[in-house]
Amino acid sequence: EYHCINNNTWYSECEPGCAKPQGQCGGREWKGVTCCTEGYQCRRKDEWYSQCLPPWAPHTGPSPTGRSGRGGCTEAEKQCGGHGYAGPTCCPSGYTCWRKNEWYSQCKPSNSPELARSSASGDDACVGPDTQCSG
C-alpha cells in the first residue's frame, strides 16, 4: 500500500505505507518499510528482526537462539507460535510445532501423545521439524 506525499506545489511522490500491526519493520538487511501503523512502535527483537508492536507489549529482547528472522529455531518444549507471538517459529530437529490454540503453539517431541491425537482427529495443527508453525 502506498500513500502520496505532497512535497510542494509542483511535486508529489508515492511512498510505501507503514508496516501493519505485528509486521516486520526492521532488522539487518531488511529492505522494507521501517515505520509502523499509528498506535504501534517498531520494537527491536534482535539484530535481524524488528516488529510493529503496541506500546504496552512486553519487550522480549534478543531471542535465545539469536537471528530468529534468519532461521534460528526455538528450544524444545518452548513456545513456537500463536497470535501476537514474536519469537522463533520453528522447532529443533525431532520436534514439531504443535498448535494448542490460536494463542499458543509449543515445540513437542515428534512422537508425543498430543501430536498423535491431533493427527488421529484429522487436525491440521502440526507441521514438521524446522518449519514455521503459526504466526
mmCIF file of C-alpha atoms in Angstrom:
data_model
loop_
_atom_site.group_PDB
_atom_site.id
_atom_site.type_symbol
_atom_site.label_atom_id
_atom_site.label_comp_id
_atom_site.label_asym_id
_atom_site.label_seq_id
_atom_site.Cartn_x
_atom_site.Cartn_y
_atom_site.Cartn_z
ATOM 1 C CA GLU A 1 0.000 0.000 0.000
ATOM 2 C CA TYR A 2 1.315 3.433 -0.954
ATOM 3 C CA HIS A 3 0.441 6.964 0.125
ATOM 4 C CA CYS A 4 1.007 10.279 -1.635
ATOM 5 C CA ILE A 5 3.427 12.833 -0.185
ATOM 6 C CA ASN A 6 2.919 16.436 -1.339
ATOM 7 C CA ASN A 7 6.405 17.926 -1.179
ATOM 8 C CA ASN A 8 5.397 21.296 -2.641
ATOM 9 C CA THR A 9 3.016 22.862 -5.172
ATOM 10 C CA TRP A 10 4.808 21.238 -8.128
ATOM 11 C CA TYR A 11 5.943 17.860 -6.828
ATOM 12 C CA SER A 12 4.302 14.879 -5.148
ATOM 13 C CA GLU A 13 5.552 11.314 -4.811
ATOM 14 C CA CYS A 14 4.213 7.931 -3.762
ATOM 15 C CA GLU A 15 5.886 6.180 -0.873
ATOM 16 C CA PRO A 16 5.172 2.808 0.702
ATOM 17 C CA GLY A 17 2.832 2.852 3.685
ATOM 18 C CA CYS A 18 3.954 1.740 7.123
ATOM 19 C CA ALA A 19 4.125 -1.873 8.296
ATOM 20 C CA LYS A 20 0.892 -3.348 9.626
ATOM 21 C CA PRO A 21 0.491 -4.457 13.283
ATOM 22 C CA GLN A 22 2.745 -7.472 14.034
ATOM 23 C CA GLY A 23 4.573 -6.877 10.716
ATOM 24 C CA GLN A 24 8.325 -6.648 10.257
ATOM 25 C CA CYS A 25 9.664 -3.089 10.351
ATOM 26 C CA GLY A 26 13.414 -3.516 10.526
ATOM 27 C CA GLY A 27 16.457 -5.648 11.065
ATOM 28 C CA ARG A 28 19.826 -6.182 9.466
ATOM 29 C CA GLU A 29 19.489 -6.466 5.675
ATOM 30 C CA TRP A 30 15.761 -5.528 5.897
ATOM 31 C CA LYS A 31 14.726 -3.683 2.721
ATOM 32 C CA GLY A 32 11.079 -2.959 3.597
ATOM 33 C CA VAL A 33 9.374 -0.086 5.381
ATOM 34 C CA THR A 34 10.655 0.941 8.802
ATOM 35 C CA CYS A 35 7.620 2.751 10.209
ATOM 36 C CA CYS A 36 4.532 1.255 11.859
ATOM 37 C CA THR A 37 0.806 1.859 11.598
ATOM 38 C CA GLU A 38 -0.392 4.547 14.022
ATOM 39 C CA GLY A 39 -0.585 3.248 17.601
ATOM 40 C CA TYR A 40 2.274 0.746 17.120
ATOM 41 C CA GLN A 41 6.027 1.001 17.671
ATOM 42 C CA CYS A 42 8.855 -0.660 15.775
ATOM 43 C CA ARG A 43 10.467 -2.797 18.506
ATOM 44 C CA ARG A 44 13.847 -4.478 18.032
ATOM 45 C CA LYS A 45 13.823 -8.192 18.815
ATOM 46 C CA ASP A 46 17.365 -8.938 17.704
ATOM 47 C CA GLU A 47 19.901 -7.855 15.095
ATOM 48 C CA TRP A 48 17.859 -9.445 12.286
ATOM 49 C CA TYR A 49 14.268 -8.633 13.217
ATOM 50 C CA SER A 50 12.157 -5.709 14.441
ATOM 51 C CA GLN A 51 8.363 -5.900 14.653
ATOM 52 C CA CYS A 52 5.433 -3.460 14.942
ATOM 53 C CA LEU A 53 4.002 -3.963 18.431
ATOM 54 C CA PRO A 54 1.658 -1.937 20.635
ATOM 55 C CA PRO A 55 3.462 0.236 23.215
ATOM 56 C CA TRP A 56 2.160 -1.927 26.098
ATOM 57 C CA ALA A 57 3.527 -5.202 24.646
ATOM 58 C CA PRO A 58 6.378 -6.670 26.699
ATOM 59 C CA HIS A 59 9.833 -6.265 25.211
ATOM 60 C CA THR A 60 11.216 -9.740 24.695
ATOM 61 C CA GLY A 61 14.761 -8.716 23.796
ATOM 62 C CA PRO A 62 17.043 -10.934 21.737
ATOM 63 C CA SER A 63 15.849 -14.454 21.070
ATOM 64 C CA PRO A 64 17.744 -17.142 22.989
ATOM 65 C CA THR A 65 18.786 -18.777 19.721
ATOM 66 C CA GLY A 66 19.685 -15.480 18.020
ATOM 67 C CA ARG A 67 18.871 -14.479 14.452
ATOM 68 C CA SER A 68 15.195 -15.505 14.674
ATOM 69 C CA GLY A 69 14.423 -13.709 11.447
ATOM 70 C CA ARG A 70 17.139 -15.687 9.652
ATOM 71 C CA GLY A 71 16.346 -19.286 10.530
ATOM 72 C CA GLY A 72 17.021 -19.583 14.262
ATOM 73 C CA CYS A 73 14.672 -22.037 15.970
ATOM 74 C CA THR A 74 13.183 -22.015 19.429
ATOM 75 C CA GLU A 75 14.177 -24.613 22.032
ATOM 76 C CA ALA A 76 12.493 -27.943 22.808
ATOM 77 C CA GLU A 77 9.232 -27.571 24.786
ATOM 78 C CA LYS A 78 9.246 -23.772 24.285
ATOM 79 C CA GLN A 79 6.672 -21.573 22.545
ATOM 80 C CA CYS A 80 6.928 -21.548 18.741
ATOM 81 C CA GLY A 81 3.830 -19.638 17.659
ATOM 82 C CA GLY A 82 0.464 -18.131 18.435
ATOM 83 C CA HIS A 83 -1.403 -14.902 17.797
ATOM 84 C CA GLY A 84 0.882 -11.994 18.686
ATOM 85 C CA TYR A 85 3.918 -14.208 19.335
ATOM 86 C CA ALA A 86 7.108 -12.565 18.031
ATOM 87 C CA GLY A 87 9.760 -15.225 18.670
ATOM 88 C CA PRO A 88 11.243 -18.014 16.560
ATOM 89 C CA THR A 89 8.599 -20.171 14.871
ATOM 90 C CA CYS A 90 10.498 -23.332 14.023
ATOM 91 C CA CYS A 91 11.489 -26.232 16.256
ATOM 92 C CA PRO A 92 14.717 -28.196 16.608
ATOM 93 C CA SER A 93 15.112 -31.492 14.788
ATOM 94 C CA GLY A 94 12.939 -34.230 16.320
ATOM 95 C CA TYR A 95 10.328 -31.707 17.472
ATOM 96 C CA THR A 96 7.137 -30.421 15.891
ATOM 97 C CA CYS A 97 5.389 -27.095 16.471
ATOM 98 C CA TRP A 98 2.054 -28.185 17.969
ATOM 99 C CA ARG A 99 -0.809 -25.682 17.884
ATOM 100 C CA LYS A 100 -2.606 -25.855 21.219
ATOM 101 C CA ASN A 101 -4.920 -22.938 20.373
ATOM 102 C CA GLU A 102 -4.973 -19.634 18.482
ATOM 103 C CA TRP A 103 -2.740 -18.009 21.120
ATOM 104 C CA TYR A 104 -0.149 -20.704 21.850
ATOM 105 C CA SER A 105 1.922 -23.255 19.930
ATOM 106 C CA GLN A 106 4.714 -25.291 21.522
ATOM 107 C CA CYS A 107 7.632 -27.453 20.312
ATOM 108 C CA LYS A 108 6.699 -31.019 21.254
ATOM 109 C CA PRO A 109 8.641 -34.231 20.580
ATOM 110 C CA SER A 110 7.519 -35.558 17.192
ATOM 111 C CA ASN A 111 6.323 -38.778 18.891
ATOM 112 C CA SER A 112 4.330 -37.070 21.692
ATOM 113 C CA PRO A 113 0.748 -38.183 22.518
ATOM 114 C CA GLU A 114 -0.656 -34.698 21.749
ATOM 115 C CA LEU A 115 0.620 -34.927 18.181
ATOM 116 C CA ALA A 116 -0.752 -38.448 17.764
ATOM 117 C CA ARG A 117 -4.200 -37.300 18.966
ATOM 118 C CA SER A 118 -4.104 -34.283 16.620
ATOM 119 C CA SER A 119 -3.227 -36.494 13.649
ATOM 120 C CA ALA A 120 -5.842 -39.118 14.528
ATOM 121 C CA SER A 121 -8.575 -36.490 14.787
ATOM 122 C CA GLY A 122 -7.651 -35.043 11.384
ATOM 123 C CA ASP A 123 -6.478 -31.816 12.981
ATOM 124 C CA ASP A 124 -4.022 -29.989 10.745
ATOM 125 C CA ALA A 125 -2.372 -28.223 13.674
ATOM 126 C CA CYS A 126 1.006 -29.949 13.281
ATOM 127 C CA VAL A 127 3.884 -29.187 10.977
ATOM 128 C CA GLY A 128 7.193 -30.966 10.584
ATOM 129 C CA PRO A 129 10.523 -30.126 12.215
ATOM 130 C CA ASP A 130 12.360 -26.968 11.116
ATOM 131 C CA THR A 131 9.192 -25.468 9.607
ATOM 132 C CA GLN A 132 7.138 -22.461 10.601
ATOM 133 C CA CYS A 133 4.023 -23.021 12.667
ATOM 134 C CA SER A 134 1.548 -20.211 13.211
ATOM 135 C CA GLY A 135 2.468 -16.566 13.465
#
